[in-house]
PDB file of C-alpha atoms and ligand atoms in Angstrom:
ATOM      1  CA  MET A   1      77.496 -13.970  51.176  1.00  0.00           C
ATOM      2  CA  LYS A   2      76.876 -13.324  47.995  1.00  0.00           C
ATOM      3  CA  ILE A   3      75.365 -15.672  45.695  1.00  0.00           C
ATOM      4  CA  PHE A   4      76.586 -16.154  41.949  1.00  0.00           C
ATOM      5  CA  LEU A   5      74.075 -18.650  39.507  1.00  0.00           C
ATOM      6  CA  ILE A   6      75.817 -19.178  36.354  1.00  0.00           C
ATOM      7  CA  GLY A   7      74.994 -21.250  33.242  1.00  0.00           C
ATOM      8  CA  PHE A   8      74.053 -21.784  29.542  1.00  0.00           C
ATOM      9  CA  MET A   9      70.727 -20.104  28.474  1.00  0.00           C
ATOM     10  CA  GLY A  10      67.923 -22.344  29.605  1.00  0.00           C
ATOM     11  CA  SER A  11      69.447 -23.985  32.915  1.00  0.00           C
ATOM     12  CA  GLY A  12      67.564 -22.198  34.943  1.00  0.00           C
ATOM     13  CA  LYS A  13      68.933 -19.858  36.539  1.00  0.00           C
ATOM     14  CA  SER A  14      66.447 -17.071  36.915  1.00  0.00           C
ATOM     15  CA  THR A  15      63.454 -19.175  38.190  1.00  0.00           C
ATOM     16  CA  VAL A  16      65.763 -21.123  41.065  1.00  0.00           C
ATOM     17  CA  GLY A  17      67.528 -17.890  41.958  1.00  0.00           C
ATOM     18  CA  VAL A  18      63.752 -16.563  42.711  1.00  0.00           C
ATOM     19  CA  ASP A  19      63.490 -19.916  45.170  1.00  0.00           C
ATOM     20  CA  LEU A  20      66.621 -19.503  46.369  1.00  0.00           C
ATOM     21  CA  ALA A  21      66.657 -16.126  47.498  1.00  0.00           C
ATOM     22  CA  HIS A  22      62.953 -16.317  48.986  1.00  0.00           C
ATOM     23  CA  ILE A  23      63.997 -19.376  51.339  1.00  0.00           C
ATOM     24  CA  LEU A  24      67.594 -18.246  52.069  1.00  0.00           C
ATOM     25  CA  GLY A  25      65.771 -14.824  52.982  1.00  0.00           C
ATOM     26  CA  TYR A  26      68.249 -13.027  50.707  1.00  0.00           C
ATOM     27  CA  ARG A  27      67.909 -10.004  47.548  1.00  0.00           C
ATOM     28  CA  PHE A  28      67.169 -11.163  44.495  1.00  0.00           C
ATOM     29  CA  ILE A  29      68.794  -9.639  42.221  1.00  0.00           C
ATOM     30  CA  ASP A  30      68.826 -11.131  38.135  1.00  0.00           C
ATOM     31  CA  LEU A  31      71.591  -8.956  36.368  1.00  0.00           C
ATOM     32  CA  ASP A  32      69.717  -8.642  32.953  1.00  0.00           C
ATOM     33  CA  GLU A  33      66.792  -7.625  34.464  1.00  0.00           C
ATOM     34  CA  TYR A  34      69.152  -5.033  36.310  1.00  0.00           C
ATOM     35  CA  ILE A  35      70.318  -3.814  32.618  1.00  0.00           C
ATOM     36  CA  GLU A  36      67.387  -3.907  31.108  1.00  0.00           C
ATOM     37  CA  GLN A  37      66.157  -1.021  33.750  1.00  0.00           C
ATOM     38  CA  LYS A  38      69.415   0.628  34.317  1.00  0.00           C
ATOM     39  CA  HIS A  39      69.255   1.538  30.528  1.00  0.00           C
ATOM     40  CA  ASN A  40      65.651   1.788  30.348  1.00  0.00           C
ATOM     41  CA  LEU A  41      65.919  -0.919  27.194  1.00  0.00           C
ATOM     42  CA  SER A  42      65.503  -4.507  26.425  1.00  0.00           C
ATOM     43  CA  ILE A  43      68.768  -6.869  26.130  1.00  0.00           C
ATOM     44  CA  LYS A  44      67.036  -7.577  22.929  1.00  0.00           C
ATOM     45  CA  LEU A  45      66.800  -3.877  21.743  1.00  0.00           C
ATOM     46  CA  ILE A  46      70.846  -3.115  23.387  1.00  0.00           C
ATOM     47  CA  PHE A  47      72.168  -6.067  20.603  1.00  0.00           C
ATOM     48  CA  GLU A  48      70.071  -4.895  17.876  1.00  0.00           C
ATOM     49  CA  THR A  49      70.816  -1.071  18.051  1.00  0.00           C
ATOM     50  CA  LYS A  50      74.463  -1.451  20.542  1.00  0.00           C
ATOM     51  CA  GLY A  51      75.317  -4.560  19.704  1.00  0.00           C
ATOM     52  CA  GLU A  52      76.304  -7.341  21.383  1.00  0.00           C
ATOM     53  CA  ASP A  53      79.963  -5.191  22.164  1.00  0.00           C
ATOM     54  CA  TYR A  54      78.275  -2.829  23.821  1.00  0.00           C
ATOM     55  CA  PHE A  55      76.374  -5.396  25.519  1.00  0.00           C
ATOM     56  CA  ARG A  56      79.472  -6.840  27.030  1.00  0.00           C
ATOM     57  CA  MET A  57      80.590  -4.142  28.290  1.00  0.00           C
ATOM     58  CA  ILE A  58      77.818  -2.649  30.437  1.00  0.00           C
ATOM     59  CA  GLU A  59      77.301  -6.333  31.611  1.00  0.00           C
ATOM     60  CA  ASN A  60      80.513  -6.052  32.568  1.00  0.00           C
ATOM     61  CA  GLU A  61      79.933  -2.519  34.831  1.00  0.00           C
ATOM     62  CA  THR A  62      76.795  -4.125  36.098  1.00  0.00           C
ATOM     63  CA  LEU A  63      78.156  -6.623  37.509  1.00  0.00           C
ATOM     64  CA  LYS A  64      80.888  -4.376  39.311  1.00  0.00           C
ATOM     65  CA  GLU A  65      78.328  -2.145  40.381  1.00  0.00           C
ATOM     66  CA  VAL A  66      75.874  -4.705  41.748  1.00  0.00           C
ATOM     67  CA  CYS A  67      78.639  -6.815  43.901  1.00  0.00           C
ATOM     68  CA  SER A  68      79.345  -3.552  45.800  1.00  0.00           C
ATOM     69  CA  PHE A  69      75.608  -3.631  47.055  1.00  0.00           C
ATOM     70  CA  GLU A  70      75.889  -4.219  51.018  1.00  0.00           C
ATOM     71  CA  GLY A  71      74.434  -7.482  52.144  1.00  0.00           C
ATOM     72  CA  ASP A  72      73.343 -10.753  51.527  1.00  0.00           C
ATOM     73  CA  PHE A  73      71.951 -11.358  47.494  1.00  0.00           C
ATOM     74  CA  VAL A  74      71.654 -14.013  45.307  1.00  0.00           C
ATOM     75  CA  ILE A  75      72.791 -12.715  41.607  1.00  0.00           C
ATOM     76  CA  SER A  76      71.428 -13.977  38.373  1.00  0.00           C
ATOM     77  CA  SER A  77      74.052 -13.763  35.241  1.00  0.00           C
ATOM     78  CA  GLY A  78      73.294 -13.672  32.366  1.00  0.00           C
ATOM     79  CA  GLY A  79      74.719 -17.221  30.271  1.00  0.00           C
ATOM     80  CA  GLY A  80      77.595 -15.256  28.992  1.00  0.00           C
ATOM     81  CA  THR A  81      78.861 -12.585  31.886  1.00  0.00           C
ATOM     82  CA  SER A  82      80.793 -15.918  33.145  1.00  0.00           C
ATOM     83  CA  CYS A  83      82.943 -16.035  29.540  1.00  0.00           C
ATOM     84  CA  PHE A  84      83.579 -11.854  29.582  1.00  0.00           C
ATOM     85  CA  TYR A  85      85.890  -9.851  30.795  1.00  0.00           C
ATOM     86  CA  ASN A  86      86.910 -12.095  33.561  1.00  0.00           C
ATOM     87  CA  ASN A  87      83.831 -12.320  34.651  1.00  0.00           C
ATOM     88  CA  ILE A  88      84.421 -15.662  36.467  1.00  0.00           C
ATOM     89  CA  ASP A  89      87.095 -14.532  38.551  1.00  0.00           C
ATOM     90  CA  TYR A  90      85.627 -11.866  39.558  1.00  0.00           C
ATOM     91  CA  MET A  91      82.578 -13.591  41.421  1.00  0.00           C
ATOM     92  CA  ASN A  92      84.682 -16.017  42.530  1.00  0.00           C
ATOM     93  CA  ARG A  93      86.910 -13.302  44.361  1.00  0.00           C
ATOM     94  CA  ASN A  94      83.458 -11.718  45.342  1.00  0.00           C
ATOM     95  CA  GLY A  95      81.165 -14.735  46.475  1.00  0.00           C
ATOM     96  CA  ILE A  96      80.292 -18.320  45.875  1.00  0.00           C
ATOM     97  CA  THR A  97      80.192 -19.274  42.157  1.00  0.00           C
ATOM     98  CA  VAL A  98      77.321 -22.096  41.308  1.00  0.00           C
ATOM     99  CA  TYR A  99      77.221 -23.107  37.692  1.00  0.00           C
ATOM    100  CA  LEU A 100      73.658 -24.931  36.729  1.00  0.00           C
ATOM    101  CA  ARG A 101      74.952 -27.471  34.604  1.00  0.00           C
ATOM    102  CA  ALA A 102      72.497 -28.872  31.799  1.00  0.00           C
ATOM    103  CA  GLU A 103      72.470 -31.260  28.640  1.00  0.00           C
ATOM    104  CA  VAL A 104      71.651 -30.265  25.348  1.00  0.00           C
ATOM    105  CA  SER A 105      69.281 -31.804  24.848  1.00  0.00           C
ATOM    106  CA  THR A 106      67.445 -30.506  28.403  1.00  0.00           C
ATOM    107  CA  LEU A 107      68.557 -26.875  27.420  1.00  0.00           C
ATOM    108  CA  VAL A 108      67.261 -26.664  23.204  1.00  0.00           C
ATOM    109  CA  ALA A 109      63.955 -28.100  24.780  1.00  0.00           C
ATOM    110  CA  ARG A 110      63.743 -25.407  26.786  1.00  0.00           C
ATOM    111  CA  LEU A 111      65.096 -22.918  24.501  1.00  0.00           C
ATOM    112  CA  ILE A 112      63.233 -23.943  21.707  1.00  0.00           C
ATOM    113  CA  GLU A 113      60.080 -22.921  23.788  1.00  0.00           C
ATOM    114  CA  SER A 114      61.830 -19.038  24.908  1.00  0.00           C
ATOM    115  CA  LYS A 115      64.458 -18.324  22.194  1.00  0.00           C
ATOM    116  CA  VAL A 116      62.166 -15.274  20.596  1.00  0.00           C
ATOM    117  CA  ASP A 117      63.318 -12.819  23.526  1.00  0.00           C
ATOM    118  CA  ARG A 118      66.971 -14.005  23.241  1.00  0.00           C
ATOM    119  CA  PRO A 119      69.017 -12.458  20.433  1.00  0.00           C
ATOM    120  CA  LEU A 120      71.526 -15.108  20.095  1.00  0.00           C
ATOM    121  CA  LEU A 121      68.918 -17.456  19.532  1.00  0.00           C
ATOM    122  CA  TRP A 122      66.706 -15.430  16.904  1.00  0.00           C
ATOM    123  CA  GLY A 123      65.824 -17.161  13.880  1.00  0.00           C
ATOM    124  CA  LYS A 124      67.127 -20.642  14.939  1.00  0.00           C
ATOM    125  CA  THR A 125      65.428 -23.707  13.723  1.00  0.00           C
ATOM    126  CA  LYS A 126      65.194 -26.536  16.178  1.00  0.00           C
ATOM    127  CA  ASP A 127      68.816 -28.361  14.113  1.00  0.00           C
ATOM    128  CA  GLU A 128      70.547 -24.962  14.326  1.00  0.00           C
ATOM    129  CA  LEU A 129      70.208 -24.327  17.983  1.00  0.00           C
ATOM    130  CA  ASN A 130      71.205 -27.543  18.866  1.00  0.00           C
ATOM    131  CA  GLU A 131      74.449 -26.681  16.554  1.00  0.00           C
ATOM    132  CA  TYR A 132      74.410 -23.806  18.531  1.00  0.00           C
ATOM    133  CA  ILE A 133      74.015 -24.869  21.930  1.00  0.00           C
ATOM    134  CA  ILE A 134      76.711 -27.813  21.836  1.00  0.00           C
ATOM    135  CA  ARG A 135      79.155 -25.364  20.135  1.00  0.00           C
ATOM    136  CA  VAL A 136      78.785 -22.200  22.437  1.00  0.00           C
ATOM    137  CA  LEU A 137      78.647 -24.556  25.165  1.00  0.00           C
ATOM    138  CA  ASN A 138      82.266 -26.350  24.124  1.00  0.00           C
ATOM    139  CA  GLU A 139      83.351 -22.645  24.488  1.00  0.00           C
ATOM    140  CA  ARG A 140      82.265 -21.632  27.427  1.00  0.00           C
ATOM    141  CA  LYS A 141      82.386 -24.676  29.648  1.00  0.00           C
ATOM    142  CA  LYS A 142      85.375 -23.724  30.365  1.00  0.00           C
ATOM    143  CA  TYR A 143      84.665 -20.590  32.051  1.00  0.00           C
ATOM    144  CA  TYR A 144      81.158 -22.076  33.531  1.00  0.00           C
ATOM    145  CA  GLU A 145      83.710 -25.156  35.702  1.00  0.00           C
ATOM    146  CA  LYS A 146      85.854 -22.551  37.656  1.00  0.00           C
ATOM    147  CA  ALA A 147      83.004 -22.522  39.465  1.00  0.00           C
ATOM    148  CA  GLN A 148      83.534 -22.814  43.139  1.00  0.00           C
ATOM    149  CA  VAL A 149      80.026 -25.436  43.066  1.00  0.00           C
ATOM    150  CA  ILE A 150      78.560 -26.907  39.961  1.00  0.00           C
ATOM    151  CA  ILE A 151      75.686 -28.713  40.344  1.00  0.00           C
ATOM    152  CA  ASP A 152      73.379 -30.797  37.676  1.00  0.00           C
ATOM    153  CA  ALA A 153      70.270 -29.108  36.911  1.00  0.00           C
ATOM    154  CA  ASP A 154      68.595 -31.651  33.955  1.00  0.00           C
ATOM    155  CA  ASN A 155      65.389 -32.800  36.012  1.00  0.00           C
ATOM    156  CA  VAL A 156      65.105 -31.191  38.579  1.00  0.00           C
ATOM    157  CA  ASN A 157      62.576 -28.592  39.748  1.00  0.00           C
ATOM    158  CA  PRO A 158      63.195 -24.798  40.893  1.00  0.00           C
ATOM    159  CA  LYS A 159      62.669 -25.717  44.473  1.00  0.00           C
ATOM    160  CA  ASP A 160      64.056 -29.380  45.007  1.00  0.00           C
ATOM    161  CA  LEU A 161      67.113 -27.577  43.053  1.00  0.00           C
ATOM    162  CA  ALA A 162      67.108 -24.500  45.034  1.00  0.00           C
ATOM    163  CA  GLN A 163      67.532 -27.355  48.200  1.00  0.00           C
ATOM    164  CA  LEU A 164      70.217 -29.374  46.719  1.00  0.00           C
ATOM    165  CA  ILE A 165      71.983 -25.659  46.112  1.00  0.00           C
ATOM    166  CA  ILE A 166      72.277 -24.905  49.900  1.00  0.00           C
ATOM    167  CA  SER A 167      72.283 -28.116  50.788  1.00  0.00           C
ATOM    168  CA  THR A 168      75.710 -27.998  48.639  1.00  0.00           C
ATOM    169  CA  VAL A 169      77.119 -25.197  49.024  1.00  0.00           C
ATOM    170  CA  ASN A 170      76.330 -25.903  53.568  1.00  0.00           C
ATOM    171  CA  ILE A 171      74.999 -21.996  53.949  1.00  0.00           C
TER     172      ILE A 171
HETATM  173  C1  S3P B   1      73.249 -14.676  26.641  1.00  0.00           C
HETATM  174  C2  S3P B   1      71.948 -14.908  27.496  1.00  0.00           C
HETATM  175  C3  S3P B   1      71.367 -13.867  28.301  1.00  0.00           C
HETATM  176  C4  S3P B   1      71.240 -12.487  28.332  1.00  0.00           C
HETATM  177  C5  S3P B   1      71.959 -12.345  26.671  1.00  0.00           C
HETATM  178  C6  S3P B   1      72.878 -13.317  26.087  1.00  0.00           C
HETATM  179  C7  S3P B   1      74.409 -15.151  26.488  1.00  0.00           C
HETATM  180  O1  S3P B   1      70.852 -14.468  29.479  1.00  0.00           O
HETATM  181  O2  S3P B   1      72.173 -11.757  28.699  1.00  0.00           O
HETATM  182  O3  S3P B   1      70.750 -12.736  25.791  1.00  0.00           O
HETATM  183  O4  S3P B   1      75.449 -14.774  25.742  1.00  0.00           O
HETATM  184  O5  S3P B   1      73.815 -16.337  26.436  1.00  0.00           O
HETATM  185  P1  S3P B   1      70.311 -15.346  30.182  1.00  0.00           P
HETATM  186  O6  S3P B   1      71.485 -16.655  30.343  1.00  0.00           O
HETATM  187  O7  S3P B   1      69.226 -15.924  31.506  1.00  0.00           O
HETATM  188  O8  S3P B   1      69.191 -16.400  29.149  1.00  0.00           O
END
């Protein structure tokens, strides 16, 4: 079984993914980390030196590469992965997609703490971050909502969220 965690930046995909994979005894792959290792460059530097279009292209290529791996795994995708190159349809065909849905206020509170490592959020004040999240989430939600399973991820700790995913997906 291949489980794809999708959702906006700050929705908890990577943290929950580690716990979920651990509980299930599956391999865990963080797509952003895999891209960084493969290209020997941080996501930040890829955006800075090659631009977002290039990043989206290698993100699509890497998703396909990783999907060809044998065995069970949990993949934490990047926040934009589902929204480019029909990746959401590709993930839906290749496994189970789980959308970790979170409220704007939850995302703002988490992202204000970790925006330095996220090129799309650089230099934004709290108000700008709030506006950005409302706008981009609104554009992206049509992709996220194509997931086979939608889980409300506000106010749930990662371990409970992993258990909630297991019981909802019925693994
Ligand atoms: C992005 C989300 C990031 C990373 C890149 C672009 C996005 O992943 O892939 O900075 O477009 O939302 P996380 O969701 O893991 O932060």
